[in-house]
Each structure stands twice: as C-alpha cells, then as structure tokens.
CSV table of C-alpha atoms and ligand atoms in Angstrom, one decimal:
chain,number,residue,atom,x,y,z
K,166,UNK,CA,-28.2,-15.2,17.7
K,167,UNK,CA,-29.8,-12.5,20.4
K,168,UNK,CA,-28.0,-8.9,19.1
K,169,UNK,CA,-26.4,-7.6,22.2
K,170,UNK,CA,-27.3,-4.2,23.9
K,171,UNK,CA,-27.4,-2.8,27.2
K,172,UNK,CA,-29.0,1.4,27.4
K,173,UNK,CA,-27.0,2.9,30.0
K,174,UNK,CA,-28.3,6.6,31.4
K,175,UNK,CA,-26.1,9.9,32.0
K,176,UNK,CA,-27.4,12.3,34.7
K,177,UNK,CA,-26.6,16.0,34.4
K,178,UNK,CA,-28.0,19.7,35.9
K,179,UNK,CA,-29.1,21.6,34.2
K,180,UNK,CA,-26.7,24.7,34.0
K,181,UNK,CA,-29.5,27.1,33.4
K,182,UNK,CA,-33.1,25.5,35.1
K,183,UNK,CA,-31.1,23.5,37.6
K,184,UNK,CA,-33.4,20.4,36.2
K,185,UNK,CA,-31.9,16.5,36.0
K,186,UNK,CA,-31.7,15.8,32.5
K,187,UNK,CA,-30.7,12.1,31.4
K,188,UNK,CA,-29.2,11.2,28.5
K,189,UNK,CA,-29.6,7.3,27.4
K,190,UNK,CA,-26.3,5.6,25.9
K,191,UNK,CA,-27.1,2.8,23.2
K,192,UNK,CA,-24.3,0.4,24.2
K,193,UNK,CA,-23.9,-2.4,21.2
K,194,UNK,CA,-22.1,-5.8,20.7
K,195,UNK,CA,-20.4,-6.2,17.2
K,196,UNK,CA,-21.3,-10.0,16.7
K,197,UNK,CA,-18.7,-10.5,14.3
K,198,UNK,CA,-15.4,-9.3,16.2
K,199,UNK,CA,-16.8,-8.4,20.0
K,200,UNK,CA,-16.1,-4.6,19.7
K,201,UNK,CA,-18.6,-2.6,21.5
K,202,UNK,CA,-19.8,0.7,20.2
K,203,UNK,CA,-22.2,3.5,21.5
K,204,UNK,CA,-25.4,4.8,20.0
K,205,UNK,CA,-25.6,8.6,21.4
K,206,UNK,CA,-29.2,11.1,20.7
K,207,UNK,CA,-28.4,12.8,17.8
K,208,UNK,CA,-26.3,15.9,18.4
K,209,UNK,CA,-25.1,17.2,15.1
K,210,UNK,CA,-21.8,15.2,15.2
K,211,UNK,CA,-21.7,15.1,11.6
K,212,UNK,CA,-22.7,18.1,9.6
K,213,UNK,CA,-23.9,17.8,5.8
K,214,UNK,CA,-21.2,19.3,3.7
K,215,UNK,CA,-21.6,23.2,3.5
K,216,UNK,CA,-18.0,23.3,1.7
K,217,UNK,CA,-17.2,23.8,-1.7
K,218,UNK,CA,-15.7,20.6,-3.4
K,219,UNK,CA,-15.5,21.9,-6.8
K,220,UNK,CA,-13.8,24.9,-5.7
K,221,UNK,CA,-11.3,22.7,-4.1
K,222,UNK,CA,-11.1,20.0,-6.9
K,223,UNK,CA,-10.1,23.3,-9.3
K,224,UNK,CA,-7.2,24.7,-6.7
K,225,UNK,CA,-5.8,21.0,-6.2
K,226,UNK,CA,-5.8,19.8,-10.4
K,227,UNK,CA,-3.0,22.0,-11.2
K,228,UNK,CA,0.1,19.4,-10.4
K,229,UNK,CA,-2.5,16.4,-9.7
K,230,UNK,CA,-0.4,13.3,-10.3
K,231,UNK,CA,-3.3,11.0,-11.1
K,232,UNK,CA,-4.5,13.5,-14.0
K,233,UNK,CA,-4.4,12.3,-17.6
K,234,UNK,CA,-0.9,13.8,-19.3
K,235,UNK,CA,0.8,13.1,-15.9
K,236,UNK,CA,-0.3,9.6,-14.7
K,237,UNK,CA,2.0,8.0,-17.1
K,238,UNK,CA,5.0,10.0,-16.2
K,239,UNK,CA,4.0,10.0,-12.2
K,240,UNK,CA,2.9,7.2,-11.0
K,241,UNK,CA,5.4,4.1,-9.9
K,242,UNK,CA,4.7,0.7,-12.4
K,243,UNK,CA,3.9,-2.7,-10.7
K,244,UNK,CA,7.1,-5.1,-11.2
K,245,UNK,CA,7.4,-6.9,-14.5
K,246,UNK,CA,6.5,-10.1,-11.9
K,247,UNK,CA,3.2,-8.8,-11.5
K,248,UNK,CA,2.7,-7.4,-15.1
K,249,UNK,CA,4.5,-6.7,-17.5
K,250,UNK,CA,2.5,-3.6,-18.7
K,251,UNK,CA,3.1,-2.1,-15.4
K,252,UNK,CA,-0.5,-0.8,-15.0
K,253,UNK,CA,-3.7,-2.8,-15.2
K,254,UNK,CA,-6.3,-0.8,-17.2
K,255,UNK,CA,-10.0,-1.6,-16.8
K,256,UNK,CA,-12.4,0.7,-19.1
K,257,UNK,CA,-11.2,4.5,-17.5
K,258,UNK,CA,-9.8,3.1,-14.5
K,259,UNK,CA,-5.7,2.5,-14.0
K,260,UNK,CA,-4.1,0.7,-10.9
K,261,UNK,CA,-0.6,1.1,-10.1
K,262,UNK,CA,2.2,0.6,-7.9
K,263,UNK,CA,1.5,2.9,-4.3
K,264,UNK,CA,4.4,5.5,-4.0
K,265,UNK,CA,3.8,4.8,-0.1
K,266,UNK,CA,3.6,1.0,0.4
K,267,UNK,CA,1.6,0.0,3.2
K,268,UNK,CA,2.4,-4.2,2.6
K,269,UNK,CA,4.6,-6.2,0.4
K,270,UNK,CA,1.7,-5.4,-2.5
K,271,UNK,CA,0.5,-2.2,-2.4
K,272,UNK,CA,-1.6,-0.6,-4.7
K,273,UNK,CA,-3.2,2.7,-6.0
K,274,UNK,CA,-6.2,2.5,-8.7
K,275,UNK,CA,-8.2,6.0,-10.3
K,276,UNK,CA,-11.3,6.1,-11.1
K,277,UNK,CA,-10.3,7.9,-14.1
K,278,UNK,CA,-7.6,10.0,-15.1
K,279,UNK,CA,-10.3,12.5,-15.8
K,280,UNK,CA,-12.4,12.4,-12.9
K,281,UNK,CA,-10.2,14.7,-10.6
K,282,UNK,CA,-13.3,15.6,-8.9
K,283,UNK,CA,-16.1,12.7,-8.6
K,284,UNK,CA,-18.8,13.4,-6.2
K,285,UNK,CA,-20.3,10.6,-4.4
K,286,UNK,CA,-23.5,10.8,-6.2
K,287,UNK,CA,-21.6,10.7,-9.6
K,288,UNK,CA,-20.4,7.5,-8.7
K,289,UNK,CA,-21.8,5.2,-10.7
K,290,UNK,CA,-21.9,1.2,-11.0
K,291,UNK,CA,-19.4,1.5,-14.3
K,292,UNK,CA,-16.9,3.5,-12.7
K,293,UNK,CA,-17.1,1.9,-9.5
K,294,UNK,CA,-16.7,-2.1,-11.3
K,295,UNK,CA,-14.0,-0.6,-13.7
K,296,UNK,CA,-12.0,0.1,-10.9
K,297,UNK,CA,-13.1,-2.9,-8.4
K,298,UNK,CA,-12.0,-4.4,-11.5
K,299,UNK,CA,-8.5,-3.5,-12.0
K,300,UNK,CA,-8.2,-4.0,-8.4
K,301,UNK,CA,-9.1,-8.0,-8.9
K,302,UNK,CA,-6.8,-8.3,-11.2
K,303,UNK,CA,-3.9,-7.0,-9.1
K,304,UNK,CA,-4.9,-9.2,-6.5
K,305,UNK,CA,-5.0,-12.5,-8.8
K,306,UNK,CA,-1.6,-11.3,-11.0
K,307,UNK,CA,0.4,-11.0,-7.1
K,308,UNK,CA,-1.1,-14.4,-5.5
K,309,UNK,CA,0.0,-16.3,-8.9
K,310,UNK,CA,3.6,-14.4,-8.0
K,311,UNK,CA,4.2,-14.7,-5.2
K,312,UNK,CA,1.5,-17.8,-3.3
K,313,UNK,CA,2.7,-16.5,0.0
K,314,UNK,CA,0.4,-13.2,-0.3
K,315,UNK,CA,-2.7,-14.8,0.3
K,316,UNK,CA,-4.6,-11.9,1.9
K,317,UNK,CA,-5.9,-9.5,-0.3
K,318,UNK,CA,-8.3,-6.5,0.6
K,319,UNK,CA,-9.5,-3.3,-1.2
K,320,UNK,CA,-10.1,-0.4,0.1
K,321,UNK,CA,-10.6,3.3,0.1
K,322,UNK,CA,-10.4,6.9,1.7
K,323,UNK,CA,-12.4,9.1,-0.3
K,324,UNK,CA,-11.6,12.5,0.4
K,325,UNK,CA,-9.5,14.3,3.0
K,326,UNK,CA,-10.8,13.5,6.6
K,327,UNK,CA,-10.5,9.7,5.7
K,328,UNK,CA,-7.0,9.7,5.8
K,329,UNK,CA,-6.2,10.6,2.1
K,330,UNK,CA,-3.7,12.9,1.3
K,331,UNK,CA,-4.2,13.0,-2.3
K,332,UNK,CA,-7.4,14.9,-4.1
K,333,UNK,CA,-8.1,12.9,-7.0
K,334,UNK,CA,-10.4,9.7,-6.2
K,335,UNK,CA,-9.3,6.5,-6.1
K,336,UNK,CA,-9.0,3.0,-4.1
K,337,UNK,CA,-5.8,1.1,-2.5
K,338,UNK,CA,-5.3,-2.8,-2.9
K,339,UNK,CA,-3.2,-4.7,-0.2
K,340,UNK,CA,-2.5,-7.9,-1.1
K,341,UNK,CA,0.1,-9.3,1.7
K,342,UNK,CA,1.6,-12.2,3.5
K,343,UNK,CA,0.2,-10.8,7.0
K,344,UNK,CA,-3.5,-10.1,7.1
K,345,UNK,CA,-4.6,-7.1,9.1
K,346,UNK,CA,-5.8,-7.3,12.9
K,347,UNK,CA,-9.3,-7.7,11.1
K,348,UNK,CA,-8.8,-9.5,8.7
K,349,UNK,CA,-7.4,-11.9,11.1
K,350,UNK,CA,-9.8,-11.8,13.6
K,351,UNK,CA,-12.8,-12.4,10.9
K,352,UNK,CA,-11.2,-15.0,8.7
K,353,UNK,CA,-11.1,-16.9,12.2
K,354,UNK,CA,-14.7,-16.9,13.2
K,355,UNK,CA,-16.7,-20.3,13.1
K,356,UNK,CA,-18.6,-19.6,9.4
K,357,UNK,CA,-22.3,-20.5,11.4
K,358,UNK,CA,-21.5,-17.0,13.1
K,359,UNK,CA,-21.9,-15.1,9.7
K,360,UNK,CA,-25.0,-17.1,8.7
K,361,UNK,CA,-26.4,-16.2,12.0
K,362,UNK,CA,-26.0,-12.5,12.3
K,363,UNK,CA,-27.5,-12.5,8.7
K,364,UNK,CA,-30.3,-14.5,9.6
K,365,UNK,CA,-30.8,-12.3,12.7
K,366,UNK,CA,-30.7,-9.0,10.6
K,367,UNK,CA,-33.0,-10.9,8.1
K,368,UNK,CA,-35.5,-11.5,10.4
K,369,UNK,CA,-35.5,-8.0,12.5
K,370,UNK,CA,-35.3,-6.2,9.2
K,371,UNK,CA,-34.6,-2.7,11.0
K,372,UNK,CA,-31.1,-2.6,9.6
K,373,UNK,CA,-31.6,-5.3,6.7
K,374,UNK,CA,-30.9,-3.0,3.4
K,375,UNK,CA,-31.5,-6.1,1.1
K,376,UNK,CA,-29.3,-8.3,-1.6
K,377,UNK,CA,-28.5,-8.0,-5.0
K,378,UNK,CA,-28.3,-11.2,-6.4
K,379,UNK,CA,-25.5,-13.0,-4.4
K,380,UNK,CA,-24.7,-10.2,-2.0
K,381,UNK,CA,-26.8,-9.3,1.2
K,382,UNK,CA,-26.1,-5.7,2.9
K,383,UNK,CA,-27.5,-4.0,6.3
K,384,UNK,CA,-26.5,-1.1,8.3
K,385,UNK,CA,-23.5,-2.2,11.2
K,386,UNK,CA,-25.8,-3.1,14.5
K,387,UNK,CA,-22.7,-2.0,16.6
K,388,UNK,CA,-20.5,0.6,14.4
K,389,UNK,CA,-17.2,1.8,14.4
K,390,UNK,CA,-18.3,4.6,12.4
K,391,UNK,CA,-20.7,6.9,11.1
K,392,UNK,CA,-23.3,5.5,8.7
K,393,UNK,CA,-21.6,2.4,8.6
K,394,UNK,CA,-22.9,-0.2,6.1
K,395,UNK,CA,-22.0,-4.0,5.7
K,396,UNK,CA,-21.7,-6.2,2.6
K,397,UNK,CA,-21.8,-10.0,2.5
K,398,UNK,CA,-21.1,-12.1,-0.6
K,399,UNK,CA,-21.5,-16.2,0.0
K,400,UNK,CA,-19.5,-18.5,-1.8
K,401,UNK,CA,-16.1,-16.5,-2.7
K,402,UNK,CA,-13.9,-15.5,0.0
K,403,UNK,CA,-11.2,-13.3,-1.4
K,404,UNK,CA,-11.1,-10.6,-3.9
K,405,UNK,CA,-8.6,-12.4,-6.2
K,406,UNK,CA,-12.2,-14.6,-6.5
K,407,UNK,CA,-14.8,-12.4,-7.5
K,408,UNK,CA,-15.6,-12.9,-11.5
K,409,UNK,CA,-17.0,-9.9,-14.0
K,410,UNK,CA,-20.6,-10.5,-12.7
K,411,UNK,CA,-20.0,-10.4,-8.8
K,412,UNK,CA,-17.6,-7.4,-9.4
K,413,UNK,CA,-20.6,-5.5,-11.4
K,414,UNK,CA,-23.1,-6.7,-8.5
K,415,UNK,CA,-21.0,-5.5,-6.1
K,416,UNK,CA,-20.3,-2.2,-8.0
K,417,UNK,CA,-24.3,-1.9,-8.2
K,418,UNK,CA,-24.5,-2.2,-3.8
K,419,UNK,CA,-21.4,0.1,-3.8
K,420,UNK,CA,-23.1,3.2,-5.9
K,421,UNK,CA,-26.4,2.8,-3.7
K,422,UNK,CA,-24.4,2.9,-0.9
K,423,UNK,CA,-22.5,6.0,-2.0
K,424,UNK,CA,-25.5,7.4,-3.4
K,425,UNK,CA,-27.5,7.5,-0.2
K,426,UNK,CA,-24.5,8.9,1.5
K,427,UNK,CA,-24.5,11.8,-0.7
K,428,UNK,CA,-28.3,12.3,-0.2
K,429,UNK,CA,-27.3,12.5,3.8
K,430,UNK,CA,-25.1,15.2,3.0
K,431,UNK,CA,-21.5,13.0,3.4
K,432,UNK,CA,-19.0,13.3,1.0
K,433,UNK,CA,-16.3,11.6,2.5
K,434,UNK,CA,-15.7,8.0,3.2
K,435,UNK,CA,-13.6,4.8,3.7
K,436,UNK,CA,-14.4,1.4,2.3
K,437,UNK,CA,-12.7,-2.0,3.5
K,438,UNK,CA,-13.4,-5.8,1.7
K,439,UNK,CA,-11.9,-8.1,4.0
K,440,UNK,CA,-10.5,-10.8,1.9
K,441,UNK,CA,-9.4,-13.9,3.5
K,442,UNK,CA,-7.4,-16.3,2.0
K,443,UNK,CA,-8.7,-18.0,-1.5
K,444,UNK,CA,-10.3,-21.1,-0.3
K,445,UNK,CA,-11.4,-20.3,3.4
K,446,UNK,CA,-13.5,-22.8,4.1
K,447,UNK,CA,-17.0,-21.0,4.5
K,448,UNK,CA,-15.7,-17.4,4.6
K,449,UNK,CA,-18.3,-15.0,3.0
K,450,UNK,CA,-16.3,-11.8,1.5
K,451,UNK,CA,-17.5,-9.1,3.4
K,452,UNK,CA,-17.1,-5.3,3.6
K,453,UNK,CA,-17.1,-2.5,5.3
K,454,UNK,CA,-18.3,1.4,4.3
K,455,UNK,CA,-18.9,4.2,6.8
K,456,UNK,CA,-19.1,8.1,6.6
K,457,UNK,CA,-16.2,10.0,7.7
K,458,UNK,CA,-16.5,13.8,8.6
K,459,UNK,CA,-16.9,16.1,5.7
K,460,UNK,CA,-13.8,18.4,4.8
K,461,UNK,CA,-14.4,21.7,5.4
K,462,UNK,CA,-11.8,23.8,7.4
K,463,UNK,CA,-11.8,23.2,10.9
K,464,UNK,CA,-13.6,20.3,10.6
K,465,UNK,CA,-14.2,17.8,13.7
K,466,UNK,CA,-12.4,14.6,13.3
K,467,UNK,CA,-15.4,11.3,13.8
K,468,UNK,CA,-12.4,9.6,14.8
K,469,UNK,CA,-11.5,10.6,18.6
K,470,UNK,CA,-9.8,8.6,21.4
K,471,UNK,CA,-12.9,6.4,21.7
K,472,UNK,CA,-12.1,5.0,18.0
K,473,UNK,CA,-8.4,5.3,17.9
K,474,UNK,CA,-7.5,4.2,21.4
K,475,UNK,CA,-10.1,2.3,23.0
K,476,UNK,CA,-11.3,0.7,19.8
K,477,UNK,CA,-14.9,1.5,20.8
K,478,UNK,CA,-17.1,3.1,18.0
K,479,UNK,CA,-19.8,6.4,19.3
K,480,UNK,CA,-21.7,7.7,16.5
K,481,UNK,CA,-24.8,9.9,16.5
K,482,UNK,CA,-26.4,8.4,13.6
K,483,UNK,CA,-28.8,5.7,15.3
K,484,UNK,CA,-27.8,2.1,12.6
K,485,UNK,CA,-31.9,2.3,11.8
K,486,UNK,CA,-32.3,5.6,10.6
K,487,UNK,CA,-29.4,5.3,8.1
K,488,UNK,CA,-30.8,1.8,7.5
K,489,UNK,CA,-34.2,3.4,6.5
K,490,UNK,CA,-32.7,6.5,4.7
K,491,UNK,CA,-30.2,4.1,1.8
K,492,UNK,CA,-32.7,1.6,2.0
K,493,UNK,CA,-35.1,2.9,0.5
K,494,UNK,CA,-32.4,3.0,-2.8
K,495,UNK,CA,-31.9,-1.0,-2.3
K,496,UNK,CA,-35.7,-1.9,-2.2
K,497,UNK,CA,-36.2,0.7,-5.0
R,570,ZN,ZN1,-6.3,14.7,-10.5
C-alpha cells in the first residue's frame, strides 16, 4: 500500500522585506476512510497548558454530580433489562445511565468517584482498565438485551475543549442499532486494507509506536486531529469482545498514550474505539486518540471549519514528531 501525499506550496510577500516567502502544505490520504488532511510548519497552534487545572478542579467539586456522596443520588440507573443493580462497578470505576442520551444505549462511566481532578499523567493502566472495564460490560449486558444494538463504541472527551460539559473525568459508551458515519464507513472496508496500512506503517516505522501483546499502535499518517494516535487489536472486533487480559493491554497503550500527551503539554483529549458488530468477519477493533486544545480562557478551538465542515483535518504537529516523542514510552 503506497501512503498517499502530495506537498503543495503557498506564495506570500513579505509585509515587511517585500521578500517571497513559501510555505509547503503536507497534503495526506487517510488510507482507511479517504479523508484528506493537511500537515502545516509548525506555528504554535497548540500551546502547552499554562492554566491552572487544580485551581479549576477545586471551583467545579462543590455540586460535582459524579463525586462520591452524590453519585448515588445523581446519576440516572441503567434499566433493570440491562442490570438489575443499575450501575456496573469495576474496582473505583462506576458506569451509568447518560442524563443526555446520544443512542438507544447511552452511557456515562467515572474513573472514580474520588478522582474529580485526574491529570493525564495520573492516568494509570488500573484506572484506565477499571473503567474500560465497566464499559465492556455495558456493552455485553445491552447486546444480550436487546440483539438489535450491535454497534458498540467507547469513547471520551477529557476536559472542556473536547466537548465535555462536565469536570469530573470520565468515558461515554454507545451501544446502538445505527453505527456512526465511521463506524459505518470502517466496518465496511475489505479486511486486506487494515493489514496493509499496518504492514506499510510496520515497515516505514516513522509513525509505527509499537504493540503490546495483541495490539499494534502508530501516529494517524493523515489526521483529523492534533497528536492523533491509532490503536489496532486483531482477532476481536467489538468491545462487547475484549476479555480481562485485552482490556488491561489496552489500558497499558491507553496510559502511554495519555502519558506522552501530558509530557507535550496537552491536557485535553477525545478517545473513540470503533466497534463493529461482534463477529465481523476480519474487522480489527481499532481506535482513535488525538489532542484537543487545552482549556484556558480564550482558548483557540483545534476544531475550525476545515474539521467541522469540510471534514478535512490541518494540524501543526507533523504525525512523526509525535510519533517519536510517545514512542519513545512504547519501545521503553
Ligand atoms: Zn466530581
């Protein structure tokens, strides 16, 4: 499989020596879906965090549904279909029903109760599987309730700029009748086109991270968004599939992952695992884990009208240098 690019060039004057300066645009070919995205020079689009989380973790606690005392009283219970305890539990973590369903299944899961404020580089493989955890089993308890909600995917918007509206840490399950637009669009692509991009990653190794065991994970050739890493595990295509040991594995890649983005000064982040349905012939479950803009006041969005509109990614952080940078924490 030949990665696709094309370098276009920019032409400008100069506004002060009246020079041509040129600019060269990095134009890249997901090989998985087809969506293009555009390498710039790095230009400071995403400054390290200069804000004060814990000051912020302190001012939101008071009131935090997803604290320990008001968790139980707060937080909507999964119907006695699903489970009859109304909450799956997993070591700290607790999953329950979203107050804001986005699917026919929708779901919310804490790291803890007491972890109100989690940096990313106090994420660790425990906390991370404990909740990946609870997550799997929401995702098994609704497909044995209801067959028709085969597509199940967990995800997560850590932190204000990524979309969540709530302080405390945590993750979101779908598990639906209707995939979403990417789900769709991967759980139809010919298996061999998976292997392929692997094996091409494999061999150019500029982006290849490494595996852990069963899962293989490299930086995004052509990203939607900033720092974005991918995640392939063979042999299981849906979350409702993954057992204790490929949940802890992929807890492991998850908390290098995170790690390294707190090392590059991100604190903020969203996280997708594409499930297709159990039993896709050949489908690896795959993920998806990318930087979002750090929250600070006045803060510039990473999503613009190239991301949102025109589905096209343009990020400032060339795939290689964040490949070498959380690398390094895979080969370690
Ligand atoms: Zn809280």
């Amino acid at each position: 499989m030949e990665l696709r690019r094309e370098l276009l060039t920019a032409e400008m004057i100069d506004p002060g020596t009246g020079e041509t300066v040129r600019t060269t645009i990095d134009v890249r070919t997901d090989p998985l879906t087809g969506h293009s995205s555009r390498i710039l020079p790095e230009r400071g689009l995403m400054p390290a965090i200069d804000f004060d989380l814990a000051a912020l973790a302190r001012q939101t606690e008071p009131g935090c549904p997803f604290c320990p005392d008001r968790i139980e009283r707060l937080t909507p219970r999964l119907t006695a279909a699903i489970t009859p305890e109304g909450r799956f539990i997993r070591g700290e973590a607790v999953l329950f029903a979203n107050l804001h369903a986005y699917s026919s299944h929708s779901s919310v899961s804490v790291y803890s109760p007491r972890l109100h404020y989690l940096p990313l580089d106090g994420m660790t493989s425990e906390i991370l599987a404990d909740n990946l955890a609870t997550q799997v089993a929401f995702a098994k308890a609704v497909m044995a309730a209801e067959p028709r909600s085969r597509w199940a995917s967990i995800n997560a918007n850590h932190m204000l700029p990524s979309g969540s509206s709530l302080f405390h840490p945590h993750m979101q399950g779908i598990v639906d009748s209707q995939p979403t637009t990417l789900q769709r669009m991967l759980a139809e692509l010919p298996p061999q086109r998976f292997s392929d991009y692997l094996d091409a990653e494999r061999r150019s190794s500029e982006r290849y991270l490494g595996d852990t065991g069963r899962v293989e994970w490299l930086a995004s050739f052509a990203p939607i968004a900033p720092a974005e890493l991918r995640a392939f595990a063979a042999g299981v295509c849906s979350p409702a599939e993954l057992d204790g040991d490929l949940i802890a594995e992929l807890a492991h890649g998850l908390a290098l992952a995170l790690g390294g983005y707190a090392q590059m000064g991100f604190q903020s982040f969203n996280l997708a695992v594409y499930g297709a349905p159990p039993g896709t012939e050949g489908y690896p479950l795959n993920l998806r884990l990318a930087c979002r803009s750090n929250p600070r006041p006045l803060y510039r969005s990473d999503s613009t009208f190239l991301e949102r509109l025109h589905w096209e990614g343009a990020v400032d952080l060339a795939p290689e240098a964040v490949a070498q940078q959380v690398g390094e924490r895979f080969r370690a």
